[in-house]
Structure formats: C-alpha cells, structure tokens
PDB file of C-alpha atoms in Angstrom:
ATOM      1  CA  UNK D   1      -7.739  -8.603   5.555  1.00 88.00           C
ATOM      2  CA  UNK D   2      -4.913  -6.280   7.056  1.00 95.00           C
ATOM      3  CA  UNK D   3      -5.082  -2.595   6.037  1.00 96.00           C
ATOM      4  CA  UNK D   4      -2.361  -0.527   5.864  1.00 97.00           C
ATOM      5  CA  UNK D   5      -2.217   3.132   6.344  1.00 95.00           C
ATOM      6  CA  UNK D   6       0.127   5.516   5.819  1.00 95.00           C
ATOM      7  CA  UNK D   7       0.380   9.078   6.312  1.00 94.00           C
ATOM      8  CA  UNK D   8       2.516  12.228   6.537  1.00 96.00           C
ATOM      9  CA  UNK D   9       3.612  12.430   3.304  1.00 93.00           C
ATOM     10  CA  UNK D  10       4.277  15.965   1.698  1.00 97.00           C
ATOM     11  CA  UNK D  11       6.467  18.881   0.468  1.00 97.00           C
ATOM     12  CA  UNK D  12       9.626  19.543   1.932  1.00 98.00           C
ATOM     13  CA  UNK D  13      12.617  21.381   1.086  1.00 98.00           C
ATOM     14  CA  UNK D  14      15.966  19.900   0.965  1.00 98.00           C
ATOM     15  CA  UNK D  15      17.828  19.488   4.695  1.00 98.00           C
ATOM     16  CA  UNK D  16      14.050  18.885   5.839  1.00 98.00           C
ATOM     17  CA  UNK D  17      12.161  16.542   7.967  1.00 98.00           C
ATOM     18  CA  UNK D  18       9.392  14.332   7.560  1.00 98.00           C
ATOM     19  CA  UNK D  19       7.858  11.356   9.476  1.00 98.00           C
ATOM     20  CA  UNK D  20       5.695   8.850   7.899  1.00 98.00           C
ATOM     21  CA  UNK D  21       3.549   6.542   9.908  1.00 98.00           C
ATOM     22  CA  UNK D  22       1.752   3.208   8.754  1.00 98.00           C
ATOM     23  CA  UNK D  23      -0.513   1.992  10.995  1.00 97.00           C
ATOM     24  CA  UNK D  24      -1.848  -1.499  10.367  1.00 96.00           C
ATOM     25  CA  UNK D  25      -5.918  -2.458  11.482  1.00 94.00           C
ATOM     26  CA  UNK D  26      -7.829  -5.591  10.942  1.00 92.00           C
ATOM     27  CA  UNK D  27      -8.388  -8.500  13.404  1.00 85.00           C
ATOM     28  CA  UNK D  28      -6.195 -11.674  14.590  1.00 88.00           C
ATOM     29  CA  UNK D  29      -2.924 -10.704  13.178  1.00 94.00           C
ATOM     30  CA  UNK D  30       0.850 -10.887  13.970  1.00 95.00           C
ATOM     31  CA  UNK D  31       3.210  -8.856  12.757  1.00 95.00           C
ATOM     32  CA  UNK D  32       6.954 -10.423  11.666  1.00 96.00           C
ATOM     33  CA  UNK D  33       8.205  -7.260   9.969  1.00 97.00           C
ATOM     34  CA  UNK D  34       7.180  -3.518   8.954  1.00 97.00           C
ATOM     35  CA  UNK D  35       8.755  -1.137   7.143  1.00 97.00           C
ATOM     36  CA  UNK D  36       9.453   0.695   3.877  1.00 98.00           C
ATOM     37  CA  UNK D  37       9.722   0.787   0.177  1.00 98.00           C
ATOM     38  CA  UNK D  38      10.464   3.864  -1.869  1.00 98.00           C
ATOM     39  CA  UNK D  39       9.544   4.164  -5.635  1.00 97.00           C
ATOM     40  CA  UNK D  40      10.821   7.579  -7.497  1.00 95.00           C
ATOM     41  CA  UNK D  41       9.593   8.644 -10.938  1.00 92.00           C
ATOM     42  CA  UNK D  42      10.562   6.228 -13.186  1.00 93.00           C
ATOM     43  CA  UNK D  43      12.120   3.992 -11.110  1.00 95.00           C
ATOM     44  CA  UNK D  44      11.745   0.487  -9.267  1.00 96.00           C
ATOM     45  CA  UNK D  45      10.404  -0.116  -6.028  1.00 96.00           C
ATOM     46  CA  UNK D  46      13.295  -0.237  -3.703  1.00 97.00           C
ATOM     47  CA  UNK D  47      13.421  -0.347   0.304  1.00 98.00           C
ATOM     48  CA  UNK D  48      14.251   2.100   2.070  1.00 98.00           C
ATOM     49  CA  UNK D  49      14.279   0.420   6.156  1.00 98.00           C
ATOM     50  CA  UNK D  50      12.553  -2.369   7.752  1.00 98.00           C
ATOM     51  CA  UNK D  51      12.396  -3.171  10.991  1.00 97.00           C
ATOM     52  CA  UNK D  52      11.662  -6.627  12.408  1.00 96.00           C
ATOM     53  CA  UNK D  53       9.605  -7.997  15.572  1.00 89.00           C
ATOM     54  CA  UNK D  54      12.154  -8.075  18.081  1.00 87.00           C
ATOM     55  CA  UNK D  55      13.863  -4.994  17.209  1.00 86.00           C
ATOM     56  CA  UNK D  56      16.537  -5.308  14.288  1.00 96.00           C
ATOM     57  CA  UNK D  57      16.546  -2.532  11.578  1.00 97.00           C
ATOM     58  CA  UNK D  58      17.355  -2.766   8.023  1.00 97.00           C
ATOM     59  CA  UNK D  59      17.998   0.211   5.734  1.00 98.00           C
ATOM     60  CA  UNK D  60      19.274   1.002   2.058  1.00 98.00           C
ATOM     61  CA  UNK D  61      22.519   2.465   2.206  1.00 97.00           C
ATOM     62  CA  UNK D  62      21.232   6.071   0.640  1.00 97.00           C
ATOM     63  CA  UNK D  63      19.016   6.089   4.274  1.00 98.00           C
ATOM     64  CA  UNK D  64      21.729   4.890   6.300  1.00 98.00           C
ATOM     65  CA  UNK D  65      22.482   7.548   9.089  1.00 97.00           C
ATOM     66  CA  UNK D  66      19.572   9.766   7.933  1.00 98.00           C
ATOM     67  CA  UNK D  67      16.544   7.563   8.193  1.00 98.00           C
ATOM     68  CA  UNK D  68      15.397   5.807  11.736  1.00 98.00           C
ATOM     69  CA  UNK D  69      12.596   3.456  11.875  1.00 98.00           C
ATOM     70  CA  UNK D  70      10.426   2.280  14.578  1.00 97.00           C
ATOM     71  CA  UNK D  71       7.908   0.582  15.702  1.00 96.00           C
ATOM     72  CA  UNK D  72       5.086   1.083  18.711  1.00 95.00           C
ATOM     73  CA  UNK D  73       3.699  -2.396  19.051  1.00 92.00           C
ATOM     74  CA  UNK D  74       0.635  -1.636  21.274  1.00 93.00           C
ATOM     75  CA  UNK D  75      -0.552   0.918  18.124  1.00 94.00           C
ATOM     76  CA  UNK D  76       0.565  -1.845  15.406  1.00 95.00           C
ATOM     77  CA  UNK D  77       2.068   1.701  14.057  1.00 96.00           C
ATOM     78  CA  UNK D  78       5.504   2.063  12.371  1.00 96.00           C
ATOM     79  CA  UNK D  79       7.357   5.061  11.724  1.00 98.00           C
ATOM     80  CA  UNK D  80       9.951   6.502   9.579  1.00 98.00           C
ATOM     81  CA  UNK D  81      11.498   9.478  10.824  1.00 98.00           C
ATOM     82  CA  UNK D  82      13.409  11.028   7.753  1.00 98.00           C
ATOM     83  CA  UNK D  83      16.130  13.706   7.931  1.00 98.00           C
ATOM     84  CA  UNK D  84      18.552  15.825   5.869  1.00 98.00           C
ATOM     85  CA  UNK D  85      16.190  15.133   3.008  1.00 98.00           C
ATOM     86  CA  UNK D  86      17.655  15.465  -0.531  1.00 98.00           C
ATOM     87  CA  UNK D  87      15.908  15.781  -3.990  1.00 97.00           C
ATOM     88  CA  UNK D  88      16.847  11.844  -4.831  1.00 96.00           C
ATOM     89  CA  UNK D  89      14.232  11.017  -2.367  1.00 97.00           C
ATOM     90  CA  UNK D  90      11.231  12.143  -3.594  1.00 97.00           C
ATOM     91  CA  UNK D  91       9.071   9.644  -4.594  1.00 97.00           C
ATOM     92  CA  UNK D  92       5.877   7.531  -3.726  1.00 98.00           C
ATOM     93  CA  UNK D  93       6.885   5.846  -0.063  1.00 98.00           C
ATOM     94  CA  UNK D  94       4.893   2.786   0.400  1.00 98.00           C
ATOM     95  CA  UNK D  95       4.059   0.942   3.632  1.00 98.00           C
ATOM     96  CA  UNK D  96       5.174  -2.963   3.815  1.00 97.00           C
ATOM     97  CA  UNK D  97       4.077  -5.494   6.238  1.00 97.00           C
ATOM     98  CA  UNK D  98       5.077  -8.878   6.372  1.00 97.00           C
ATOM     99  CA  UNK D  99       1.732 -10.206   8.305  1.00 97.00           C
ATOM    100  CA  UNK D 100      -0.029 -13.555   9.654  1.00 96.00           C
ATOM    101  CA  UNK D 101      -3.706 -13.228   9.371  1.00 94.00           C
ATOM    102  CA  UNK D 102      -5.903 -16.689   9.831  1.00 91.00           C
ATOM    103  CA  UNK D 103      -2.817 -18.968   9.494  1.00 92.00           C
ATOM    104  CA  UNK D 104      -1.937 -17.007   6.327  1.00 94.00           C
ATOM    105  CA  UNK D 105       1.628 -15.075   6.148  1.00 96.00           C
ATOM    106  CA  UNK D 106       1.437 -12.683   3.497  1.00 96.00           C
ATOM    107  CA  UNK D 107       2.848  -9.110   2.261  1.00 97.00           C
ATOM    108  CA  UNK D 108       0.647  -6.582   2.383  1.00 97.00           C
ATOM    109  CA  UNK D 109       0.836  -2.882   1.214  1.00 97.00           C
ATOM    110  CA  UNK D 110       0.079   0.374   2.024  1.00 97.00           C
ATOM    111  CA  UNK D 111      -1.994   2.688  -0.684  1.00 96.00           C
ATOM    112  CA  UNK D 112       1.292   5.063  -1.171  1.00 96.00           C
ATOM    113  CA  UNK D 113       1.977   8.215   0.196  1.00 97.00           C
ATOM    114  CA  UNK D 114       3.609  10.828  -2.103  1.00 97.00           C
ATOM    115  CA  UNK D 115       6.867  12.731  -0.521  1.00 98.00           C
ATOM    116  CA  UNK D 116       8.783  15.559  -2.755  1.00 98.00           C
ATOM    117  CA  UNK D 117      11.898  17.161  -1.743  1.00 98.00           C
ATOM    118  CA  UNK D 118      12.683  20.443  -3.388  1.00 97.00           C
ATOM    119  CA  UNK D 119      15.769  21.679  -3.946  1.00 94.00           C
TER     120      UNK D 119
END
C-alpha cells in the first residue's frame, strides 16, 4: 500500500500563507500525478492543482495565480504553496495521488489536513 501524508495545515488570517506538503511512502511505486483536492463545510470535494510527472500543472480557477504546486521527486513529496488566502478557502485539503504499486494504478488519498482562513 502507498501512504499519503500531509501536513501544514492550520489557522491563518486572510492575505496569509500556508504550504502543505504530502509526502507519499511505501515500496515499488511510480508516481503519474500528485496533487490536491479541497472540500469546505458543506461542500463537494473539488481540486484545487495537480501536477503531473513531467511537469504540467493543473489548477481550479479560484487558485489560479495564487496557488503553485510542486513536486521534489527524489522525496516523492508534493507541495502546495498557498497565498493571498481568503475565507472561501477554508476547508479540509486532501492529498491525491494517482499511483502504480505491483502492476496496480490506483488513487490514493491522504487522511485530510484541516486549513481555516479567518477573516
């Protein structure tokens, strides 16, 4: 099994900065695409950026021009570097990896970490 774990979650007023980091462990696995899925209260899951082996990016338009994502291959670590936070994107982040393991391509998911901007 892949595990995926996030952190960096948190309080932050709005204007403010957070990164999140997923880092993915377990043994024999390829990675075809990373990134992020937002899910605020009462509301579907929705991505927020991906980013894909080889480079290309992928982001919701509400992250567009605030949000970067990236990747450090030799860590199997993504980040998401979040700025000029606003209220409408609080919610639980969740890490996404799209993941060969034994010949098996699968999604897998991070546990959730919670991130609340205050206005």
């Amino acid at each position: 099994q892949v595990q995926l774990v996030e952190s960096g979650g948190g309080l932050v007023q709005a204007g403010g900065s957070l990164r999140l980091s997923c880092a993915a462990s377990g043994s024999s696995f390829s990675i075809h695409a990373m990134g992020w899925y937002r899910q605020g209260p009462g509301k579907q899951r929705e991505l927020v950026a991906l980013i894909i082996t080889g480079g290309s990016t992928r982001y919701s338009d509400s992250a567009k021009g605030r949000f970067t994502i990236s990747r450090d291959n030799a860590k199997d670590t993504d980040y998401l570097v979040m700025n000029s936070l606003k209220p409408e994107d609080t919610g639980v982040y969740y890490c996404y990896g799209d993941i060969t393991m034994d010949g098996v391509r699968r999604r897998y998911w991070g546990q959730g970490t919670p991130v609340t901007v205050s206005s």
